[in-house]
Tab-separated table of C-alpha atoms and ligand atoms in Angstrom:
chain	number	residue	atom	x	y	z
A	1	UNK	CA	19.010	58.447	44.274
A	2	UNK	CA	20.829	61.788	44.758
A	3	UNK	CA	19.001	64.323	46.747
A	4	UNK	CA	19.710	67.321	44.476
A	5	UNK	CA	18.039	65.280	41.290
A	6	UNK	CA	15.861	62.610	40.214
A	7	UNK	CA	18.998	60.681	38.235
A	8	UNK	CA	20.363	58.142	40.075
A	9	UNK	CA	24.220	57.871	40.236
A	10	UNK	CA	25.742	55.330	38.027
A	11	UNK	CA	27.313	53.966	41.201
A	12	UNK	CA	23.358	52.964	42.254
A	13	UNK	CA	21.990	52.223	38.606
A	14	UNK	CA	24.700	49.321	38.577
A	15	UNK	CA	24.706	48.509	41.951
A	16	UNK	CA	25.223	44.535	41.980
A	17	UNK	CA	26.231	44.765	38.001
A	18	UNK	CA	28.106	42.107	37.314
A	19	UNK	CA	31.890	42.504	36.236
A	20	UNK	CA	35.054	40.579	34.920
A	21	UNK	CA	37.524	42.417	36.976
A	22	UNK	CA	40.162	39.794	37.580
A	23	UNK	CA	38.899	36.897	35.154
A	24	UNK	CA	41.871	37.399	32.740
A	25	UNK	CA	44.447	38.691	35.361
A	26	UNK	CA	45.378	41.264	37.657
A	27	UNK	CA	47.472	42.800	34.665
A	28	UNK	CA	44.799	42.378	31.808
A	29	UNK	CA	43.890	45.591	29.757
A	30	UNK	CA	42.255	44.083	26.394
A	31	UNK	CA	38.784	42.693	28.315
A	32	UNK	CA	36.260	40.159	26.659
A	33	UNK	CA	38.560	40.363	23.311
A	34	UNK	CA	40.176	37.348	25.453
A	35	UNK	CA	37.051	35.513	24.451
A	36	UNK	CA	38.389	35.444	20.764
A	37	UNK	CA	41.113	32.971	20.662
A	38	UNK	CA	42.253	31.267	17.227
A	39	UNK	CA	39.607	29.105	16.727
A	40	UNK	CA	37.626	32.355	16.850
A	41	UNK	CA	39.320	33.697	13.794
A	42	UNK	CA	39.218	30.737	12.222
A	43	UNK	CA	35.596	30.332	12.917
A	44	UNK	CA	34.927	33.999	10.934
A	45	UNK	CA	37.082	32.912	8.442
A	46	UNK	CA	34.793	29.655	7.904
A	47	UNK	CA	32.012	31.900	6.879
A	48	UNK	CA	33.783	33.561	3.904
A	49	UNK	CA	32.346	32.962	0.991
A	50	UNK	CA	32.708	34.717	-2.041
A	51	UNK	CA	35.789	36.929	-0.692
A	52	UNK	CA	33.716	40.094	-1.106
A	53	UNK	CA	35.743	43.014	0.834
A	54	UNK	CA	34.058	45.834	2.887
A	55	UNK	CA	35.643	48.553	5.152
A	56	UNK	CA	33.424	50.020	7.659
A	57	UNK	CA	35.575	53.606	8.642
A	58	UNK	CA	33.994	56.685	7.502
A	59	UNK	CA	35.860	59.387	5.824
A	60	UNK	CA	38.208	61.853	7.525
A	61	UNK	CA	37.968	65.089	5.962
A	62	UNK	CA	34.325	63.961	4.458
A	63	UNK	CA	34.097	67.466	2.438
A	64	UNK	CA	29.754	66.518	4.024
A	65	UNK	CA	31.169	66.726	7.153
A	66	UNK	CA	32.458	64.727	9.881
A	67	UNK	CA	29.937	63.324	12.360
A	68	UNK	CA	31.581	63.582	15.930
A	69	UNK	CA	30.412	63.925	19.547
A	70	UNK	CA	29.409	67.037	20.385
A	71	UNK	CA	32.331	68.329	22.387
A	72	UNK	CA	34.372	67.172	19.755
A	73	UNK	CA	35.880	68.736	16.130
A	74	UNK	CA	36.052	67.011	13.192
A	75	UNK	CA	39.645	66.714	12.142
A	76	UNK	CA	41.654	69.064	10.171
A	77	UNK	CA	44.369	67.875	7.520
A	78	UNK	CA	46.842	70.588	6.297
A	79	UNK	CA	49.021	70.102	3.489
A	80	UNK	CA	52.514	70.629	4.406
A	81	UNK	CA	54.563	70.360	1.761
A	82	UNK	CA	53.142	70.126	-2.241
A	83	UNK	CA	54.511	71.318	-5.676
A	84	UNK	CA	53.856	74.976	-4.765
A	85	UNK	CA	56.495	74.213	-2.415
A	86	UNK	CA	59.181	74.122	-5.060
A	87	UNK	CA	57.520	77.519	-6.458
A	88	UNK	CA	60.104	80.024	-4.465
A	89	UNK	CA	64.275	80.565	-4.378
A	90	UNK	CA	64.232	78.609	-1.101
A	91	UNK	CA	62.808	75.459	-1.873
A	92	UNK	CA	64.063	72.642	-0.532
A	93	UNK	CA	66.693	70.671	-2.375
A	94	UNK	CA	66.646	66.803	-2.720
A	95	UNK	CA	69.273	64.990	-4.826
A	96	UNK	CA	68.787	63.947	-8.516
A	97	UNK	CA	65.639	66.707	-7.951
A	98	UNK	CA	62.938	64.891	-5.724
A	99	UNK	CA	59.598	66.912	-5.412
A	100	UNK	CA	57.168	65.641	-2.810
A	101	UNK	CA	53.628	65.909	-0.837
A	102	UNK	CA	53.378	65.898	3.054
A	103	UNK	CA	50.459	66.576	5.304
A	104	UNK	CA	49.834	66.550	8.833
A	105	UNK	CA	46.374	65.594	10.988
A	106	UNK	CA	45.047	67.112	13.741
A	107	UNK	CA	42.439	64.959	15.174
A	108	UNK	CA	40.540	63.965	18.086
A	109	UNK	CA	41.264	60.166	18.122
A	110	UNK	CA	38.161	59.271	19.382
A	111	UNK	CA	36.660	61.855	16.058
A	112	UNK	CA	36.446	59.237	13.470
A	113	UNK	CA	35.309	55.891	13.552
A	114	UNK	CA	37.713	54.595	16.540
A	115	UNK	CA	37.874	52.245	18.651
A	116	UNK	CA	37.435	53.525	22.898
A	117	UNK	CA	40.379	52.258	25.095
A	118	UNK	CA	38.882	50.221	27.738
A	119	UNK	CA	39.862	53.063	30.479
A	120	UNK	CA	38.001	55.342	28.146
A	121	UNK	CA	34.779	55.662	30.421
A	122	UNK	CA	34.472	54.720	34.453
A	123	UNK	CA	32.918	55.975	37.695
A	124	UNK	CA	33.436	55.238	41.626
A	125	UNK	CA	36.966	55.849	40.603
A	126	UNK	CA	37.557	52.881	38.890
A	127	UNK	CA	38.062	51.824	35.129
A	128	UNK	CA	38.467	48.203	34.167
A	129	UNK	CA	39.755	45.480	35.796
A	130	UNK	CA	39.589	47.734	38.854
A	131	UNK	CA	42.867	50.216	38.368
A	132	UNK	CA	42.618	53.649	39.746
A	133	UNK	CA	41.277	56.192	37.512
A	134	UNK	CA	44.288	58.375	38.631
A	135	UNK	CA	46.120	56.283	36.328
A	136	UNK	CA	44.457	57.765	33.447
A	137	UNK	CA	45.649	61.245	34.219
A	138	UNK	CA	47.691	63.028	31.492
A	139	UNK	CA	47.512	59.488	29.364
A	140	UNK	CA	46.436	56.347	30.068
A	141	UNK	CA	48.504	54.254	31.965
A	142	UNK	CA	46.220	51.422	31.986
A	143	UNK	CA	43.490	49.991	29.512
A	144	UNK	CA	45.098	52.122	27.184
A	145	UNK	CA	44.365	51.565	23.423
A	146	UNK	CA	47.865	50.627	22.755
A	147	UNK	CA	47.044	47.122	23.878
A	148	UNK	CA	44.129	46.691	21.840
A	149	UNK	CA	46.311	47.522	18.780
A	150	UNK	CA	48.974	45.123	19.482
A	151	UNK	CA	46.460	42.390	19.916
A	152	UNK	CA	44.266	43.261	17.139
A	153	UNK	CA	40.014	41.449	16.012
A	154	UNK	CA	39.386	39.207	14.305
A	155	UNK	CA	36.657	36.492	14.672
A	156	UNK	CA	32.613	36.391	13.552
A	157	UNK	CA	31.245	39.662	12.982
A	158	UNK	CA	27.196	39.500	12.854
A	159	UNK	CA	25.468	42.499	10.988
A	160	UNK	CA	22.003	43.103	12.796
A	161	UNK	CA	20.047	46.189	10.699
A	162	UNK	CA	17.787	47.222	13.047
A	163	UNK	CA	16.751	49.956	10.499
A	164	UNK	CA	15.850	47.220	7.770
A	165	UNK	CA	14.187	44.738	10.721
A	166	UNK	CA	12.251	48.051	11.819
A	167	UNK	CA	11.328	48.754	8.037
A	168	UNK	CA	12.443	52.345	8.310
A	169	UNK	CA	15.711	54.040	6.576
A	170	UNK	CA	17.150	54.854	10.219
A	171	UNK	CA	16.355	55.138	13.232
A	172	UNK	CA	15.030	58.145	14.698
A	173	UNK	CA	16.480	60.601	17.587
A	174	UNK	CA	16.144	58.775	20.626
A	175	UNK	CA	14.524	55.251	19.737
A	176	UNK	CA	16.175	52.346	21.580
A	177	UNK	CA	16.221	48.177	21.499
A	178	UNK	CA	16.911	45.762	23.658
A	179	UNK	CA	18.801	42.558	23.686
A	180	UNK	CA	15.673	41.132	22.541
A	181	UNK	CA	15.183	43.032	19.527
A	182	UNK	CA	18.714	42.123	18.321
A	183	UNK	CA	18.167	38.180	18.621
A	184	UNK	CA	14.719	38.814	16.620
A	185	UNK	CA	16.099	41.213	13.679
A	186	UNK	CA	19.195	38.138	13.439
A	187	UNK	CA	15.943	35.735	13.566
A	188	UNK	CA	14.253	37.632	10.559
A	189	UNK	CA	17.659	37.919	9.056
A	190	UNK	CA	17.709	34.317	9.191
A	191	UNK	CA	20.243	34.005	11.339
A	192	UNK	CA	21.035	33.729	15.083
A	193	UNK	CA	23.707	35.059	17.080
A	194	UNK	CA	26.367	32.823	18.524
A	195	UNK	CA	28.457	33.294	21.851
A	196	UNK	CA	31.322	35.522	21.252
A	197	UNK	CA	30.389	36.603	17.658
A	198	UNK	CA	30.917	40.380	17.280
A	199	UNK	CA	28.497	42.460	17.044
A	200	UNK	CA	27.465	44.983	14.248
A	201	UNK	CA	24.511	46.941	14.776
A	202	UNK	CA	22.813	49.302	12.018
A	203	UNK	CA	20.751	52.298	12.418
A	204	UNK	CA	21.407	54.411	9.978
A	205	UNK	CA	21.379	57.312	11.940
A	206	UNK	CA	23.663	59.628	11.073
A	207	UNK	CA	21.956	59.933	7.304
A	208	UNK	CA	20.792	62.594	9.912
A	209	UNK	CA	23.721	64.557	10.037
A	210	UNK	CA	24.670	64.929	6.466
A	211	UNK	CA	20.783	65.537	5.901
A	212	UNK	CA	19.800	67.981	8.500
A	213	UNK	CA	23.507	70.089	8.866
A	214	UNK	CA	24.205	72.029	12.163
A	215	UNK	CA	19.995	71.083	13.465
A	216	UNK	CA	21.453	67.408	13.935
A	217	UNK	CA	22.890	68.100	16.764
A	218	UNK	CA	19.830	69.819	18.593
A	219	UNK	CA	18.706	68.115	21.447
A	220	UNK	CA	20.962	65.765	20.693
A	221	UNK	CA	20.110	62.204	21.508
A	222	UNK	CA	21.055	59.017	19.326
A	223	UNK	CA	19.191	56.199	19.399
A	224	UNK	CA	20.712	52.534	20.395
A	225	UNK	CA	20.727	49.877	22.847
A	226	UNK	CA	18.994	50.748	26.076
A	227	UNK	CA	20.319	49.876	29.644
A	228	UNK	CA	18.767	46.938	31.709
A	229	UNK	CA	20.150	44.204	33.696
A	230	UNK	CA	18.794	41.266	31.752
A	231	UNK	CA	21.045	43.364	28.341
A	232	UNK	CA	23.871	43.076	30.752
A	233	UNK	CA	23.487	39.859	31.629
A	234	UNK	CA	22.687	39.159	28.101
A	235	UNK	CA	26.080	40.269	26.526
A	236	UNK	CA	27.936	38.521	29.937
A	237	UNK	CA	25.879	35.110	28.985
A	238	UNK	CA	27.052	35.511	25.568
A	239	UNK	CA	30.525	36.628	26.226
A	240	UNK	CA	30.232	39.392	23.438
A	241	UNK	CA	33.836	40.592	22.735
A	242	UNK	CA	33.173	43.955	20.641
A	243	UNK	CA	30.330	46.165	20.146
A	244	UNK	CA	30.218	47.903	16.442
A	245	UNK	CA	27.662	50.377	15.586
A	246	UNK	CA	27.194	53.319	13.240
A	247	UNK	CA	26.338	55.526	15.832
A	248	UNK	CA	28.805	58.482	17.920
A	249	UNK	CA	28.535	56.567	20.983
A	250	UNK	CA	27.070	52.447	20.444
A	251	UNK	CA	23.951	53.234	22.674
A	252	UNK	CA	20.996	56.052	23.419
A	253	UNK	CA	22.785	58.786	24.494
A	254	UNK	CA	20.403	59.141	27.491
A	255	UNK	CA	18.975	56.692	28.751
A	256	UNK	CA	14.957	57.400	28.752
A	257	UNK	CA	14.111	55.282	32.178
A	258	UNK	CA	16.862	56.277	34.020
A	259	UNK	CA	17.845	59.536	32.918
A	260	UNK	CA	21.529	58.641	32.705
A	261	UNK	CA	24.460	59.267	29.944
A	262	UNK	CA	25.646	56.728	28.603
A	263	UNK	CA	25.121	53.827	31.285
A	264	UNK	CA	25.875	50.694	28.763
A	265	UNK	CA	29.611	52.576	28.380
A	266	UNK	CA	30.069	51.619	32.511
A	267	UNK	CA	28.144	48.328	32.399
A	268	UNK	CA	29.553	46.796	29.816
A	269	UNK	CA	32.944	48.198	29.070
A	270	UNK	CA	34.367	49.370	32.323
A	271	UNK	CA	32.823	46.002	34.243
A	272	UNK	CA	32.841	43.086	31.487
A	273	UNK	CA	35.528	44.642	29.141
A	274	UNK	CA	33.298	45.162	26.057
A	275	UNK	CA	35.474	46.470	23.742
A	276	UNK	CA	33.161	49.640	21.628
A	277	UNK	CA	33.855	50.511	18.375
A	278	UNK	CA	31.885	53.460	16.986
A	279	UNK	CA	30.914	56.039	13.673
A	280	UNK	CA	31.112	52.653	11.424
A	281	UNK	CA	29.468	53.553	8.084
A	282	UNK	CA	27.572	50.364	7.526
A	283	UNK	CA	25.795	51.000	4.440
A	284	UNK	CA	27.967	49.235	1.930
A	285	UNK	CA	27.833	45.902	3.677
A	286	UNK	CA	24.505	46.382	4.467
A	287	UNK	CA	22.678	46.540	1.129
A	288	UNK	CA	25.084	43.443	0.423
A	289	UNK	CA	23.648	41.475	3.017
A	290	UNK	CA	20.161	42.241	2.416
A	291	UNK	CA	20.629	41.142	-1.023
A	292	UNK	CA	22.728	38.137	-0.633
A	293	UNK	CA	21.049	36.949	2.782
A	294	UNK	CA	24.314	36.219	4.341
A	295	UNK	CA	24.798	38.466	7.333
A	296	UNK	CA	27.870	36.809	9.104
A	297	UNK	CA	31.476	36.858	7.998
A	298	UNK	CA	35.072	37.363	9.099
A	299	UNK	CA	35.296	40.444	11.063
A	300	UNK	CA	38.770	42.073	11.592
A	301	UNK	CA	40.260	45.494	13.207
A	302	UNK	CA	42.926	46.944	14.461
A	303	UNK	CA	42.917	50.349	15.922
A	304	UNK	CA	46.261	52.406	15.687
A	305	UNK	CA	49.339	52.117	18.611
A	306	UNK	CA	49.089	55.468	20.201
A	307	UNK	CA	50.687	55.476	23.547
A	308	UNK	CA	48.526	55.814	26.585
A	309	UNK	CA	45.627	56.837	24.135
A	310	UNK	CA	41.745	56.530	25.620
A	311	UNK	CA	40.982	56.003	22.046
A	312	UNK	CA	41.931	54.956	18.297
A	313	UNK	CA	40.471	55.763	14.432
A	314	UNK	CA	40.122	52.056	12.984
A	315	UNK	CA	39.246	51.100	9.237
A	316	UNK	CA	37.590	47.859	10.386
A	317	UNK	CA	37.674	44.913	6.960
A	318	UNK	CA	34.501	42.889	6.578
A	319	UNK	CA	35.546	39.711	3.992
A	320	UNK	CA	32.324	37.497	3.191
B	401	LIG	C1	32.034	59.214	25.088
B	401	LIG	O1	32.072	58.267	25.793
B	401	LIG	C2	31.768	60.554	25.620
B	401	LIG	O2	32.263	59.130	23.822
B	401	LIG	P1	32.462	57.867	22.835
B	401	LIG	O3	32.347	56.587	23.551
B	401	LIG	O4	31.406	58.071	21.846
B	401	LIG	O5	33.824	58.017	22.264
């Protein structure tokens, strides 16, 4: 404990917490998405079975809104270039008469569904595999999301609604699960989870945002998977290569024992090299497994090649 408060550093919360620094290489920078190999894709592609298609990014420019941390703006598109353009004396001129639209984003890349870099989050000075967290000053020079990209997902993706399991339409400011819960909603789902599928966890939650406007973000809190070091040990048993959800940030925001941000991002990404995917809108593929029954499939992603980037938007493809 630190003197000044009653929250413990991260440093002593995962005192002891197991890590894979090392296990793939000095040099590695893409984590536990070593576990999937080719027979991993090959296993999710087993499971298709009526070649239904689902993408799981959100809108960018929702006209709703765009659900985003809190010290982050949703993005802003501006046209460039449209048929106005053409309107003056000093319009451009293309041979045989071309006319055509441009646009240009500005964007947080971690504003949108996205998936985190594996340097994204660290403490003690560290990020994964054990490089220095200097390294990640003015880019990332290491566990960038460049290598992420180049490697790209694909393998068994699991959905586990822990809205439907709970019998509620989402989950409410603050509420967390547990390992447990997730093997018992895939148990009610009729289904269990299998080393190195990837998980997909729905809450629902942000229905809150586009419901409640600007008040969303009071005292704000998001529910999700709650730190302890049987969960840890958990997703290191079960060699769980990427974490999905439909929430900002894949796990409570605070953790209610412990009174610490966002512990699960340091356990499990910066020490076993959980890869975290985030802001998924679930909903499609989610009434489709509740009324088909079949929860697995082939799960594939690829977040975009930015250089030295802590973070990607991704328009993950579900195929059943
Ligand atoms: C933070 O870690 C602050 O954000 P996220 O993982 O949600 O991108």
């Amino acid at each position: 404990m630190t003197e000044a408060s009653a929250v413990p550093t991260i440093e002593e919360v995962l005192d002891g917490s197991p890590t894979n620094w090392g296990k793939w290489g000095p040099d590695d920078e893409v984590g536990s998405l070593n576990y999937l190999t080719e027979a991993h894709a090959l296993k999710g592609v087993g499971t298709i079975a009526s070649g239904k298609v689902f993408t799981l990014q959100r809108l960018i420019g929702d006209p709703n809104g765009d659900p985003v941390w809190p010290s982050r703006e949703p993005a802003t598109r501006t046209q460039i270039m449209d048929e106005a353009t053409w309107d003056g004396p000093d319009a451009p001129q293309f041979p045989g008469g071309l006319h055509y639209a441009d646009d240009k984003l500005d964007a947080f890349l971690q504003g949108s569904t996205q998936y985190d870099a594996l340097g994204h989050v660290w403490y003690d000075g560290k990020i994964w595999n054990g490089y220095d967290a200097r390294t990640t000053v003015g880019g990332l020079d290491k566990a960038s999301v460049q290598p992420l990209a180049e490697r790209g997902v694909a393998g068994r993706g699991i959905l586990l609604d822990i809205a439907r399991y709970r019998g509620k339409e989402n989950l409410d400011k603050g509420e967390t699960f547990t390992h447990e819960d997730l093997i018992a909603c895939a148990e009610a789902q009729g289904t269990t989870i299998e080393k190195h599928d990837v998980l997909i966890i729905r809450t629902n939650f942000l229905k809150l945002f586009f419901d409640q406007g600007d008040a969303f973000y009071d005292g704000f809190v998001e529910p999700g998977l709650v730190y302890s070091k049987e969960l840890v040990a958990w997703f290191q048993e079960m060699e769980i290569p990427n974490l999905v959800t439909d929430t900002i940030a894949n796990e409570v925001t605070i953790d209610p024992n412990i009174g610490v941000a966002l512990p699960l991002h340091c356990a499990l990404m910066r020490n076993l090299g959980v890869v975290f995917t985030e802001i998924c809108d679930l909903e499609k593929l989610a009434a489709d497994c509740a009324e088909d029954g079949q929860y697995t499939f082939l799960y594939t992603a690829a977040p975009l090649k930015v250089s030295r980037a802590s973070g990607s938007p991704v328009n993950p493809l579900v195929i059943k």
